[in-house]
Amino acid sequence: MSDCCIIVGASHAGVSLALQLRKEGWAAPIKLIGDESELPYHRPPLSKEHLAGKKELDAMSLRPAKIYADNDIELLLSTRVNSIDTEKRKIRLDSGETMSYQKLALCTGASVREFIPAKGMENVFYIRTAADVARLAPHVRKGRRALVIGGGYIGLEAAAVLAEQGVSVAVLEMSERILQRVTSPAMSSYMQQLHESQGVEIHTGVEVKSIREEGPEKLIDCADGTEFRADFLIVGIGVEANVSLALSAGIESGSGIQVSEYCRTSDEHIYAAGDCTAHPSLLYKRQIRLESVQNANEQARAAAANICGKEQVYDAVPWFWSDQYAIKLQMAGLSTGYDQVVMRGSAEGGVEASFALFYLKEGVLIAADCVARPKEFMVSKKLIKAREKILAQDLQNEEIEPINFVAA
Ligand SMILES: Cc1cc2nc3c(=O)[nH]c(=O)nc-3n(C[C@H](O)[C@H](O)[C@H](O)COP(=O)(O)OP(=O)(O)OC[C@H]3O[C@@H](n4cnc5c(N)ncnc54)[C@H](O)[C@@H]3O)c2cc1C
C-alpha cells in the first residue's frame, strides 16, 4: 500500500489542499494531477483583466513553480485521471499508467454547460479556462458585434470588458431579470441600469429558438419573434460539477460530489473540495454547492487537516466578488429565503454608486451585496457568522459606522 496522497484537479482547491497538507504535517509523497497544461492559475481574471488584455497568464499563476518543488509536491500537468479503483486504492491515468494512494482528494471543479442551439458552430465561445480565452481574445475588436447568452456574473463581466473594448454587445437572459438565481430584484435592476448606461443592450425573458449561420454572421431567432445578428457568441449559462470520475467509482454524488462537514466522501479514504462538491451548510441548514474561490480554498484547507487526522468542520460564510466596469461588487452569504431587504446608501449613479443591500430572515442577517462598500462587506461576514438578530434601522443609518452595528 502506497503512503501517497493523490489530488485530482490542479486549480484553486487542489493547490490549496496540496500546500495545506504539508502545513498539517503530511510527510509522505503528494501528487497533484491536473489536465490543463498551464501552471495552475487564478480563474477569476479570465473574464476580467485577462480578457481585457490587461493581465497576462504569466501574472496569474496561483503560486510560482518553485513552491511545488520547495514543498516536495509532484505536479503533473496535461494529465487526466480516468478512473478510480476504490478497492485497490489506485487511480488510472489516460495513458493507462496506474498510481496507488493512501488518501485521495477530488478537486475536479466544474465544466461549462453547453448551449445546444449553437452546438458545433464556429465563433461560439465559453469562458472557463485560459485556453477558452486564448480562442476568444482575437475576436474582441472594436466594431464587432457580440451576443452574450446568459445574464449571470460571467456573462455580465464579459459584456463589460467587451463594451469597454468598443464591441457592440447584447445580453440575452431567459429569466425575467439578470442575476435572478443569485440576487434580489433591487440588485438586478442596478446591474441592468449599469450595463445599459455603458451601451450594453440587456434583453430579459428571451429564449433562443434557433441560430442560423449566414456567411460569417449569426442570426439568432427568439421564441418571442425577436431576431439578433452577431459576429460571435459568448455563452455563460452556468456550470456543472465534474462528478463523473467519482460517480463511476461508486462515490455518492448528485449535483456535486457529496461530502460531509469534514469534506469526506462516501469512501472513507477519499475527500473532495471546491466547485465539484455538495456539502452540508451548518449555517444555512441545507445542502449547498458553491462556485467561488473562497469555498475552493477554505474547504480544501479543511479537507487537508482532516486527511491528516484532525476533525475540522467546514462551515465558512460564503463570499464572492465581481468586477464590472469600475465597480467592485462584494457579496457575503447566500440570500435565498430572505424576508426583508434593507438598503444603505443609494443605487443611483451607475459606476459612481455606493450602497449595500442587507438580506434578513426573521431579523437575522443572512447575506449582503455591497457595491463600493468594503466596510459593510467585512462586517457582514462577521454578523452572518454570529447568527444574531440585528437592528434593521442601524443597517440603513449612515450615521452609524458598520463596525458599530449591534444585535437587536
Ligand atoms: C471566468 C470565471 C470568473 C470567475 N470569477 C470569480 C470571481 O470573481 N470570484 C469568485 O469567487 N469566483 C469566481 N469564479 C469561480 C472560481 O474560479 C471557481 O469557484 C474556482 O475556480 C473553483 O476552483 P476548483 O479548484 O474547485 O475548480 P476548478 O477551478 O474548476 O478546477 C478544477 C480542475 O480540475 C481539472 N480536472 C477535472 N477533472 C480532472 C481529471 N479527471 N483529471 C485531471 N484533472 C481534472 C480541471 O480541468 C480543472 O483544471 C470564476 C470562474 C470563472 C470560470
Coordinates of C-alpha atoms and ligand atoms in Angstrom, one line a residue:
M1 CA 0.0 0.0 0.0
S2 CA 1.3 3.4 -1.0
D3 CA 1.5 6.2 1.6
C4 CA 0.9 8.8 -1.1
C5 CA -1.8 11.4 -1.2
I6 CA -3.1 12.0 -4.7
I7 CA -5.0 15.1 -5.6
V8 CA -7.0 15.2 -8.8
G9 CA -7.5 18.7 -10.2
A10 CA -4.8 21.3 -10.0
S11 CA -6.6 24.6 -9.6
H12 CA -7.7 26.7 -6.6
A13 CA -8.9 23.8 -4.5
G14 CA -6.2 21.3 -5.5
V15 CA -3.3 23.7 -5.0
S16 CA -4.6 24.9 -1.6
L17 CA -5.1 21.3 -0.5
A18 CA -1.6 20.2 -1.5
L19 CA 0.1 23.1 0.3
Q20 CA -2.0 22.8 3.4
L21 CA -1.2 19.1 3.6
R22 CA 2.4 20.0 4.1
K23 CA 1.5 22.6 6.7
E24 CA -0.6 20.0 8.6
G25 CA 2.4 17.7 8.7
W26 CA 1.8 15.2 5.8
A27 CA 5.3 13.8 5.3
A28 CA 4.6 11.2 2.6
P29 CA 4.6 11.9 -1.2
I30 CA 1.9 14.3 -2.7
K31 CA 1.0 14.1 -6.3
L32 CA -1.1 17.0 -7.7
I33 CA -2.6 16.0 -11.1
G34 CA -4.3 18.3 -13.5
D35 CA -5.4 18.0 -17.1
E36 CA -4.8 21.6 -18.1
S37 CA -1.3 22.4 -19.5
E38 CA -0.6 25.7 -17.7
L39 CA 0.9 26.2 -14.3
P40 CA -2.2 26.4 -12.1
Y41 CA -3.6 29.9 -12.4
H42 CA -6.2 32.3 -10.9
R43 CA -9.5 31.7 -12.8
P44 CA -11.5 34.9 -11.9
P45 CA -9.3 37.2 -14.1
L46 CA -10.3 35.2 -17.2
S47 CA -13.5 37.2 -17.6
K48 CA -12.0 40.4 -16.2
E49 CA -8.4 41.7 -16.7
H50 CA -7.2 38.8 -18.8
L51 CA -10.0 39.1 -21.3
A52 CA -9.4 42.9 -21.4
G53 CA -5.7 42.2 -22.2
K54 CA -4.6 43.9 -19.0
K55 CA -3.2 40.8 -17.3
E56 CA -1.1 38.1 -19.0
L57 CA -1.4 34.5 -17.9
D58 CA 2.1 34.5 -16.5
A59 CA 1.0 37.1 -14.0
M60 CA -2.0 34.9 -12.9
S61 CA -0.2 31.9 -11.5
L62 CA -1.7 30.7 -8.2
R63 CA 1.8 30.0 -6.9
P64 CA 5.3 30.2 -8.5
A65 CA 6.6 26.9 -9.9
K66 CA 9.2 26.8 -7.2
I67 CA 6.7 26.5 -4.4
Y68 CA 5.7 23.0 -5.6
A69 CA 9.3 21.8 -5.7
D70 CA 10.1 23.5 -2.3
N71 CA 7.2 21.6 -0.7
D72 CA 8.0 18.4 -2.5
I73 CA 4.7 18.3 -4.3
E74 CA 4.9 16.4 -7.6
L75 CA 2.9 18.5 -10.1
L76 CA 1.7 16.5 -13.1
L77 CA 0.1 18.8 -15.7
S78 CA -1.7 17.8 -19.0
T79 CA -2.5 14.6 -17.2
R80 CA -6.0 13.2 -16.9
V81 CA -7.3 10.8 -14.3
N82 CA -9.5 8.3 -16.0
S83 CA -10.8 6.0 -13.2
I84 CA -10.5 5.1 -9.5
D85 CA -10.3 1.6 -8.1
T86 CA -11.5 2.2 -4.6
E87 CA -10.9 -1.4 -3.5
K88 CA -7.2 -1.4 -4.5
R89 CA -6.9 2.3 -3.8
K90 CA -5.5 3.0 -7.3
I91 CA -6.1 5.6 -9.9
R92 CA -5.7 5.1 -13.7
L93 CA -4.5 7.9 -16.0
D94 CA -5.5 8.4 -19.6
S95 CA -2.1 7.0 -20.6
G96 CA -3.0 3.7 -18.8
E97 CA -0.5 4.2 -16.0
T98 CA -1.8 3.4 -12.5
M99 CA -0.8 5.0 -9.2
S100 CA -1.6 3.9 -5.7
Y101 CA -2.8 6.2 -2.9
Q102 CA -3.4 6.1 0.8
K103 CA -5.7 9.1 0.6
L104 CA -7.3 10.6 -2.5
A105 CA -8.7 14.2 -2.8
L106 CA -11.0 15.1 -5.7
C107 CA -10.8 18.7 -6.7
T108 CA -12.2 18.3 -10.2
G109 CA -14.1 21.6 -10.3
A110 CA -16.8 22.3 -12.8
S111 CA -17.3 22.4 -16.6
V112 CA -19.4 24.8 -18.6
R113 CA -23.0 23.9 -19.6
E114 CA -23.2 23.6 -23.3
F115 CA -25.6 25.8 -25.3
I116 CA -27.3 23.2 -27.5
P117 CA -28.7 25.5 -30.3
A118 CA -25.1 26.6 -31.0
K119 CA -23.5 23.1 -30.8
G120 CA -20.7 22.6 -33.3
M121 CA -20.8 26.2 -34.6
E122 CA -17.8 28.3 -35.2
N123 CA -17.2 31.5 -33.2
V124 CA -19.2 30.4 -30.2
F125 CA -17.1 30.8 -27.0
Y126 CA -17.2 29.8 -23.4
I127 CA -15.1 31.2 -20.6
R128 CA -13.8 28.6 -18.1
T129 CA -10.1 28.0 -19.0
A130 CA -7.1 30.0 -20.2
A131 CA -7.4 28.1 -23.5
D132 CA -11.0 29.3 -23.9
V133 CA -9.9 33.0 -23.5
A134 CA -7.0 32.4 -26.0
R135 CA -9.6 31.3 -28.6
L136 CA -12.0 34.2 -27.8
A137 CA -9.5 37.1 -27.4
P138 CA -8.7 37.7 -31.2
H139 CA -12.5 38.4 -31.7
V140 CA -12.7 41.1 -29.1
R141 CA -12.2 44.1 -31.5
K142 CA -13.8 47.5 -31.9
G143 CA -16.7 47.5 -34.2
R144 CA -17.6 43.8 -33.9
R145 CA -21.0 42.6 -32.6
A146 CA -21.2 40.1 -29.8
L147 CA -24.2 38.3 -28.3
V148 CA -23.8 37.1 -24.8
I149 CA -26.1 34.2 -23.9
G150 CA -26.8 34.3 -20.2
G151 CA -27.0 37.2 -17.7
G152 CA -25.1 35.7 -14.8
Y153 CA -21.9 37.0 -13.4
I154 CA -19.5 35.6 -16.0
G155 CA -21.7 36.7 -19.0
L156 CA -22.0 40.2 -17.5
E157 CA -18.3 40.5 -16.7
A158 CA -17.5 39.5 -20.3
A159 CA -20.1 42.0 -21.6
A160 CA -18.5 44.8 -19.5
V161 CA -15.0 44.0 -20.9
L162 CA -16.3 43.8 -24.5
A163 CA -18.2 47.1 -24.2
E164 CA -15.0 48.8 -22.9
Q165 CA -13.2 47.5 -26.0
G166 CA -15.7 49.0 -28.4
V167 CA -17.5 45.8 -29.2
S168 CA -21.3 46.3 -29.5
V169 CA -22.9 43.9 -27.0
A170 CA -26.3 42.5 -26.4
V171 CA -27.0 40.1 -23.5
L172 CA -29.9 37.6 -23.7
E173 CA -31.3 36.3 -20.5
M174 CA -34.0 33.7 -20.4
S175 CA -35.2 34.6 -16.8
E176 CA -37.3 37.7 -16.0
R177 CA -34.2 39.5 -14.8
I178 CA -30.4 39.2 -14.9
L179 CA -28.7 37.5 -11.9
Q180 CA -32.1 36.1 -10.9
R181 CA -30.6 32.9 -9.4
V182 CA -28.2 34.8 -7.1
T183 CA -29.6 38.1 -6.1
S184 CA -32.6 40.4 -5.3
P185 CA -34.6 42.4 -7.9
A186 CA -33.0 45.6 -6.5
M187 CA -29.5 44.4 -7.4
S188 CA -30.6 43.0 -10.7
S189 CA -32.2 46.4 -11.6
Y190 CA -29.0 48.3 -10.6
M191 CA -26.8 45.9 -12.7
Q192 CA -29.1 46.3 -15.7
Q193 CA -29.0 50.1 -15.5
L194 CA -25.3 50.0 -15.1
H195 CA -24.8 48.0 -18.2
E196 CA -27.3 50.0 -20.2
S197 CA -25.5 53.2 -19.2
Q198 CA -22.4 51.8 -20.8
G199 CA -24.2 51.0 -24.1
V200 CA -24.9 47.2 -23.5
E201 CA -28.3 46.0 -24.5
I202 CA -30.0 43.7 -22.0
H203 CA -32.9 41.6 -23.1
T204 CA -34.6 39.5 -20.4
G205 CA -37.3 36.9 -20.7
V206 CA -35.9 35.9 -24.0
E207 CA -35.5 32.3 -25.2
V208 CA -33.3 31.5 -28.2
K209 CA -35.3 29.3 -30.6
S210 CA -32.7 28.7 -33.3
I211 CA -29.4 30.0 -34.7
R212 CA -28.6 30.2 -38.4
E213 CA -25.3 31.0 -40.0
E214 CA -25.2 33.4 -42.9
G215 CA -21.6 33.5 -44.0
P216 CA -19.6 34.8 -41.0
E217 CA -22.7 36.2 -39.4
K218 CA -25.0 34.5 -37.0
L219 CA -28.8 35.1 -37.0
I220 CA -30.4 34.3 -33.7
D221 CA -34.2 33.8 -33.7
C222 CA -36.0 34.0 -30.3
A223 CA -39.3 32.4 -29.3
D224 CA -41.0 35.9 -29.0
G225 CA -40.1 36.7 -32.6
T226 CA -37.2 39.0 -32.0
E227 CA -34.0 38.5 -34.1
F228 CA -30.4 39.3 -33.4
R229 CA -27.4 39.4 -35.6
A230 CA -23.9 38.9 -34.2
D231 CA -20.3 38.1 -35.3
F232 CA -19.7 35.9 -32.4
L233 CA -21.4 34.4 -29.3
I234 CA -20.3 34.1 -25.7
V235 CA -22.1 31.5 -23.7
G236 CA -22.4 31.9 -19.9
I237 CA -25.3 29.6 -18.9
G238 CA -23.8 28.1 -15.8
V239 CA -21.6 25.1 -15.0
E240 CA -22.0 21.6 -13.9
A241 CA -19.8 19.9 -11.2
N242 CA -17.4 17.4 -12.6
V243 CA -18.8 14.3 -10.8
S244 CA -18.3 11.6 -13.4
L245 CA -15.0 10.3 -12.1
A246 CA -16.4 10.0 -8.6
L247 CA -19.7 8.5 -9.8
S248 CA -18.1 5.8 -11.9
A249 CA -16.1 4.8 -8.8
G250 CA -19.4 4.4 -6.8
I251 CA -18.9 7.6 -4.8
E252 CA -22.1 9.2 -3.8
S253 CA -22.8 12.2 -6.0
G254 CA -25.7 14.3 -7.1
S255 CA -25.4 17.8 -8.4
G256 CA -22.0 17.6 -6.7
I257 CA -19.8 15.0 -5.1
Q258 CA -21.5 14.5 -1.7
V259 CA -19.1 15.3 1.2
S260 CA -19.7 15.6 4.9
E261 CA -18.9 18.6 7.0
Y262 CA -15.4 17.0 7.3
C263 CA -15.0 17.1 3.5
R264 CA -15.1 13.3 3.4
T265 CA -16.9 11.5 0.6
S266 CA -18.9 8.2 1.0
D267 CA -15.5 6.4 0.7
E268 CA -13.5 6.9 3.9
H269 CA -10.2 7.3 2.1
I270 CA -11.5 9.9 -0.4
Y271 CA -12.0 13.6 0.2
A272 CA -13.3 16.3 -2.0
A273 CA -13.2 20.1 -2.1
G274 CA -14.2 23.1 -4.3
D275 CA -16.7 23.5 -7.1
C276 CA -17.1 19.8 -7.5
T277 CA -18.7 19.2 -4.1
A278 CA -22.1 19.5 -2.4
H279 CA -21.8 19.9 1.3
P280 CA -24.0 20.4 4.3
S281 CA -24.0 24.1 5.5
L282 CA -24.5 24.3 9.2
L283 CA -25.0 28.0 8.8
Y284 CA -27.9 27.7 6.3
K285 CA -29.1 24.2 7.5
R286 CA -29.3 22.8 4.0
Q287 CA -27.1 21.2 1.3
I288 CA -25.2 23.7 -0.8
R289 CA -22.9 23.7 -3.8
L290 CA -20.8 26.8 -4.2
E291 CA -18.7 28.2 -7.1
S292 CA -16.2 30.5 -5.5
V293 CA -12.5 30.9 -4.8
Q294 CA -13.2 31.3 -1.1
N295 CA -15.1 28.0 -0.9
A296 CA -12.4 26.2 -3.0
N297 CA -9.6 27.5 -0.8
E298 CA -11.2 27.1 2.6
Q299 CA -12.9 23.8 2.0
A300 CA -9.6 22.4 0.6
R301 CA -7.7 23.6 3.8
A302 CA -10.3 21.8 6.0
A303 CA -10.0 18.7 3.8
A304 CA -6.2 18.7 4.2
A305 CA -6.5 19.0 8.0
N306 CA -8.9 16.1 8.1
I307 CA -6.8 13.9 5.8
C308 CA -4.0 14.5 8.4
G309 CA -6.3 13.1 11.1
K310 CA -7.9 16.2 12.5
E311 CA -11.7 16.6 12.8
Q312 CA -12.1 20.1 11.3
V313 CA -15.7 21.1 10.4
Y314 CA -16.0 23.2 7.3
D315 CA -18.7 25.8 7.9
A316 CA -17.4 29.1 6.5
V317 CA -19.5 32.1 5.5
P318 CA -19.5 32.0 1.6
W319 CA -18.3 35.2 -0.1
F320 CA -17.8 36.2 -3.7
W321 CA -16.9 39.2 -5.8
S322 CA -17.4 40.5 -9.3
D323 CA -15.7 43.4 -11.1
Q324 CA -17.7 45.1 -13.8
Y325 CA -16.5 48.4 -15.4
A326 CA -15.2 50.5 -12.4
I327 CA -17.4 48.8 -9.8
K328 CA -16.4 46.2 -7.3
L329 CA -19.3 44.1 -6.1
Q330 CA -18.7 42.1 -3.0
M331 CA -21.2 39.5 -1.7
A332 CA -21.3 37.8 1.7
G333 CA -23.6 34.9 2.5
L334 CA -26.5 33.4 0.5
S335 CA -29.6 35.5 0.2
T336 CA -32.0 32.6 -0.7
G337 CA -35.0 32.7 1.7
Y338 CA -34.7 36.3 2.9
D339 CA -37.9 38.0 4.2
Q340 CA -36.6 41.6 4.4
V341 CA -34.1 43.7 2.4
V342 CA -32.6 46.9 3.8
M343 CA -30.7 49.3 1.6
R344 CA -27.9 51.5 2.9
G345 CA -26.7 54.3 0.6
S346 CA -28.1 54.8 -2.9
A347 CA -28.0 52.7 -6.1
E348 CA -28.2 55.8 -8.2
G349 CA -25.2 57.0 -10.2
G350 CA -24.2 53.9 -12.2
V351 CA -20.4 53.4 -11.8
E352 CA -20.4 56.1 -9.1
A353 CA -23.0 54.3 -6.9
S354 CA -22.1 53.2 -3.4
F355 CA -24.6 51.1 -1.5
A356 CA -25.2 47.8 0.4
L357 CA -28.2 45.6 0.4
F358 CA -28.7 43.6 3.5
Y359 CA -30.8 40.4 3.4
L360 CA -32.5 39.4 6.7
K361 CA -34.5 36.3 7.6
E362 CA -36.6 36.6 10.8
G363 CA -34.4 39.5 11.9
V364 CA -31.1 37.7 11.3
L365 CA -28.6 38.9 8.6
I366 CA -28.1 36.1 6.1
A367 CA -26.4 37.9 3.2
A368 CA -25.3 41.3 1.9
D369 CA -24.5 42.6 -1.6
C370 CA -22.1 45.6 -1.4
V371 CA -21.2 48.0 -4.2
A372 CA -18.1 50.1 -3.3
R373 CA -18.8 49.3 0.4
P374 CA -15.8 47.3 1.7
K375 CA -16.5 48.1 5.4
E376 CA -20.1 46.9 5.2
F377 CA -18.9 43.7 3.4
M378 CA -16.3 42.9 6.1
V379 CA -18.7 43.5 9.0
S380 CA -21.5 41.5 7.2
K381 CA -19.3 38.4 7.1
K382 CA -18.9 38.5 10.9
L383 CA -22.6 39.3 11.5
I384 CA -23.8 36.5 9.3
K385 CA -21.5 34.1 11.1
A386 CA -22.8 35.3 14.5
R387 CA -26.4 34.4 13.5
E388 CA -27.8 37.0 16.0
K389 CA -30.8 39.3 15.3
I390 CA -29.7 42.7 14.1
L391 CA -31.4 46.1 14.2
A392 CA -32.5 46.8 10.6
Q393 CA -32.7 50.6 11.3
D394 CA -28.9 50.5 12.2
L395 CA -28.1 48.9 8.9
Q396 CA -29.6 51.8 6.9
N397 CA -28.4 54.6 9.2
E398 CA -25.3 56.1 7.6
E399 CA -24.6 57.9 10.9
I400 CA -23.7 54.5 12.4
E401 CA -20.4 53.0 11.3
P402 CA -20.7 49.4 10.2
I403 CA -18.4 48.3 13.0
N404 CA -21.0 49.6 15.4
F405 CA -23.9 47.6 14.1
V406 CA -25.4 45.8 17.1
A407 CA -27.5 42.9 17.9
A408 CA -31.2 43.6 18.4
Ligands
LIG1 C1 -14.4 33.3 -15.8 C2 -14.6 33.0 -14.4 C3 -14.7 34.0 -13.5 C4 -14.8 33.8 -12.1 N1 -14.9 34.8 -11.3 C5 -14.9 34.6 -9.9 C6 -14.9 35.7 -9.0 O1 -14.8 36.8 -9.4 N2 -15.0 35.4 -7.7 C7 -15.1 34.1 -7.2 O2 -15.1 33.8 -6.0 N3 -15.1 33.0 -8.1 C8 -15.0 33.3 -9.4 N4 -15.1 32.2 -10.3 C9 -15.3 30.8 -9.8 C10 -13.9 30.2 -9.4 O3 -13.0 30.4 -10.4 C11 -14.2 28.8 -9.1 O4 -15.1 28.7 -8.0 C12 -12.8 28.1 -8.7 O5 -12.0 28.0 -9.9 C13 -13.1 26.7 -8.2 O6 -11.9 26.0 -8.0 P1 -11.8 24.4 -8.1 O7 -10.3 24.1 -7.9 O8 -12.8 23.8 -7.2 O9 -12.2 24.0 -9.6 P2 -11.7 24.4 -11.0 O10 -11.1 25.8 -11.0 O11 -12.8 24.1 -11.9 O12 -10.5 23.4 -11.3 C14 -10.7 22.0 -11.4 C15 -9.5 21.5 -12.2 O13 -9.6 20.1 -12.3 C16 -9.3 19.6 -13.6 N5 -9.8 18.3 -13.7 C17 -11.1 17.9 -13.7 N6 -11.3 16.5 -13.9 C18 -10.0 16.1 -14.0 C19 -9.4 14.8 -14.1 N7 -10.2 13.7 -14.2 N8 -8.1 14.6 -14.2 C20 -7.3 15.7 -14.1 N9 -7.7 16.9 -13.9 C21 -9.1 17.1 -13.9 C22 -10.0 20.7 -14.4 O14 -9.5 20.7 -15.7 C23 -9.5 21.9 -13.7 O15 -8.3 22.4 -14.0 C24 -14.9 32.4 -11.7 C25 -14.9 31.4 -12.6 C26 -14.7 31.6 -13.9 C27 -14.6 30.5 -14.9

